[in-house]
Amino acid sequence: MGDTTTFPSINPLDGGREGVILNLIAGGTIKAGQVVAFNATGVAKTVEACNGETTTAPIGVALYDATTGQRVAVASTGSVVTVCEGPGAGCDAGDLVGPDDAAVLGCVKTVTSAASASVIGIALDDISANGTGQILVQPFYLSKAAS
């Protein structure tokens, strides 16, 4: 399968649970269920849909839609939320997941320990290619030890 082409309508907390909820500002259009991060330019308390390239490490998952300048609640550490798989490869339960760099922003992909990568959390479900499933939000940065 190829990359996700349209971000689905998601209720991120459907069957999930709240952990830390952050009250932030949308730096662009954000859809419920998208992984969000600060832009690399670092505007205070302002997040955008994560693209895995020009954004910093992900901080959480948007709980509802927002447009530029609006407040947006972001589910962070300890939350169980529904997200969308982006590259069309699927994720297994227990996989570390991070932001995907596909054209559709805010999706996740499996992260391997072979390279340095941002991690948004751990897959709780087997997530089918371009499908949705739950993750435990635990944002951190995974880096390969220097040899």
Short mmCIF file of N, CA, C and O in Angstrom, two decimals, residues 7-8 10 30-37 48-52 55 60-62 82-86 98-109 120:
data_model
loop_
_atom_site.label_atom_id
_atom_site.label_comp_id
_atom_site.label_asym_id
_atom_site.label_seq_id
_atom_site.Cartn_x
_atom_site.Cartn_y
_atom_site.Cartn_z
N PHE A 7 -6.64 12.29 5.64
CA PHE A 7 -6.70 12.03 7.07
C PHE A 7 -8.15 11.74 7.45
O PHE A 7 -9.04 12.50 7.12
N PRO A 8 -8.38 10.61 8.14
CA PRO A 8 -9.77 10.24 8.47
C PRO A 8 -10.36 11.08 9.59
O PRO A 8 -9.64 11.72 10.35
N ILE A 10 -11.57 11.25 13.10
CA ILE A 10 -11.26 10.44 14.28
C ILE A 10 -11.78 11.13 15.53
O ILE A 10 -11.65 12.34 15.67
N ILE A 30 -5.34 22.00 12.13
CA ILE A 30 -5.12 20.75 12.83
C ILE A 30 -6.43 19.98 12.86
O ILE A 30 -7.48 20.56 13.09
N LYS A 31 -6.34 18.66 12.63
CA LYS A 31 -7.53 17.80 12.70
C LYS A 31 -7.44 16.92 13.93
O LYS A 31 -6.35 16.53 14.37
N ALA A 32 -8.60 16.60 14.50
CA ALA A 32 -8.66 15.70 15.66
C ALA A 32 -7.96 14.39 15.31
O ALA A 32 -8.21 13.82 14.26
N GLY A 33 -7.06 13.95 16.18
CA GLY A 33 -6.34 12.71 15.99
C GLY A 33 -4.97 12.87 15.36
O GLY A 33 -4.21 11.91 15.30
N GLN A 34 -4.64 14.08 14.90
CA GLN A 34 -3.31 14.28 14.32
C GLN A 34 -2.26 14.43 15.42
O GLN A 34 -2.50 15.07 16.45
N VAL A 35 -1.10 13.84 15.16
CA VAL A 35 0.06 14.03 16.03
C VAL A 35 0.52 15.47 15.81
O VAL A 35 0.62 15.93 14.67
N VAL A 36 0.79 16.19 16.90
CA VAL A 36 1.23 17.58 16.79
C VAL A 36 2.59 17.78 17.45
O VAL A 36 2.99 17.01 18.32
N ALA A 37 3.26 18.85 17.00
CA ALA A 37 4.59 19.19 17.50
C ALA A 37 4.80 20.69 17.35
O ALA A 37 4.07 21.36 16.63
N GLU A 48 1.63 22.49 15.54
CA GLU A 48 1.05 22.23 14.22
C GLU A 48 1.08 20.74 13.97
O GLU A 48 1.75 20.00 14.69
N ALA A 49 0.35 20.31 12.95
CA ALA A 49 0.35 18.90 12.60
C ALA A 49 1.78 18.48 12.28
O ALA A 49 2.48 19.14 11.52
N CYS A 50 2.21 17.40 12.89
CA CYS A 50 3.59 16.94 12.78
C CYS A 50 3.84 16.34 11.40
O CYS A 50 3.05 15.55 10.89
N ASN A 51 4.97 16.72 10.81
CA ASN A 51 5.31 16.15 9.50
C ASN A 51 6.59 15.33 9.54
O ASN A 51 7.03 14.82 8.52
N GLY A 52 7.21 15.21 10.69
CA GLY A 52 8.42 14.41 10.80
C GLY A 52 9.64 15.04 10.18
O GLY A 52 10.70 14.42 10.13
N THR A 55 9.08 19.92 11.83
CA THR A 55 8.59 20.09 13.20
C THR A 55 9.55 19.40 14.15
O THR A 55 10.30 18.52 13.76
N GLY A 60 2.13 15.40 21.40
CA GLY A 60 0.86 14.76 21.71
C GLY A 60 -0.03 14.63 20.50
O GLY A 60 0.41 14.76 19.36
N VAL A 61 -1.33 14.41 20.78
CA VAL A 61 -2.33 14.20 19.73
C VAL A 61 -3.48 15.17 19.96
O VAL A 61 -4.01 15.27 21.07
N ALA A 62 -3.85 15.89 18.90
CA ALA A 62 -4.95 16.87 19.00
C ALA A 62 -6.26 16.17 19.30
O ALA A 62 -6.57 15.15 18.70
N THR A 82 -6.62 7.41 19.68
CA THR A 82 -6.65 6.80 18.35
C THR A 82 -5.90 7.70 17.37
O THR A 82 -6.10 8.92 17.36
N VAL A 83 -5.04 7.08 16.55
CA VAL A 83 -4.26 7.79 15.53
C VAL A 83 -4.38 7.05 14.20
O VAL A 83 -4.94 5.96 14.13
N CYS A 84 -3.83 7.65 13.14
CA CYS A 84 -3.87 7.07 11.80
C CYS A 84 -2.47 6.66 11.36
O CYS A 84 -1.52 7.44 11.50
N GLU A 85 -2.34 5.46 10.80
CA GLU A 85 -1.07 4.98 10.26
C GLU A 85 -0.87 5.62 8.89
O GLU A 85 -1.80 5.67 8.09
N GLY A 86 0.34 6.11 8.60
CA GLY A 86 0.56 6.89 7.39
C GLY A 86 1.20 6.23 6.19
O GLY A 86 0.73 6.39 5.08
N GLY A 98 6.14 6.78 15.65
CA GLY A 98 6.57 8.17 15.56
C GLY A 98 5.89 8.85 14.40
O GLY A 98 5.11 8.22 13.67
N PRO A 99 6.18 10.14 14.19
CA PRO A 99 5.52 10.88 13.12
C PRO A 99 5.97 10.39 11.75
O PRO A 99 7.14 10.10 11.53
N ASP A 100 5.02 10.29 10.83
CA ASP A 100 5.30 9.92 9.46
C ASP A 100 5.57 11.18 8.65
O ASP A 100 5.03 12.23 8.95
N ASP A 101 6.41 11.07 7.62
CA ASP A 101 6.75 12.22 6.79
C ASP A 101 5.97 12.25 5.47
O ASP A 101 6.39 12.86 4.50
N ALA A 102 4.82 11.59 5.45
CA ALA A 102 3.98 11.57 4.24
C ALA A 102 3.32 12.93 4.02
O ALA A 102 3.34 13.80 4.90
N ALA A 103 2.72 13.08 2.86
CA ALA A 103 2.04 14.33 2.51
C ALA A 103 0.88 14.63 3.46
O ALA A 103 0.59 15.79 3.75
N VAL A 104 0.21 13.58 3.95
CA VAL A 104 -0.88 13.78 4.91
C VAL A 104 -0.25 13.93 6.29
O VAL A 104 0.38 13.00 6.80
N LEU A 105 -0.39 15.09 6.88
CA LEU A 105 0.27 15.40 8.15
C LEU A 105 -0.39 14.70 9.33
O LEU A 105 -1.57 14.37 9.29
N GLY A 106 0.40 14.50 10.39
CA GLY A 106 -0.15 14.01 11.65
C GLY A 106 -0.33 12.52 11.77
O GLY A 106 -0.91 12.05 12.74
N CYS A 107 0.13 11.75 10.79
CA CYS A 107 0.03 10.29 10.84
C CYS A 107 1.23 9.70 11.58
O CYS A 107 2.21 10.39 11.85
N VAL A 108 1.16 8.40 11.88
CA VAL A 108 2.26 7.71 12.55
C VAL A 108 2.80 6.58 11.69
O VAL A 108 2.15 6.12 10.74
N LYS A 109 4.00 6.14 12.04
CA LYS A 109 4.63 4.97 11.42
C LYS A 109 5.42 4.24 12.50
O LYS A 109 5.72 4.81 13.56
N ILE A 120 6.21 9.10 19.43
CA ILE A 120 5.03 9.66 20.07
C ILE A 120 4.45 8.67 21.07
O ILE A 120 3.80 9.05 22.02
#
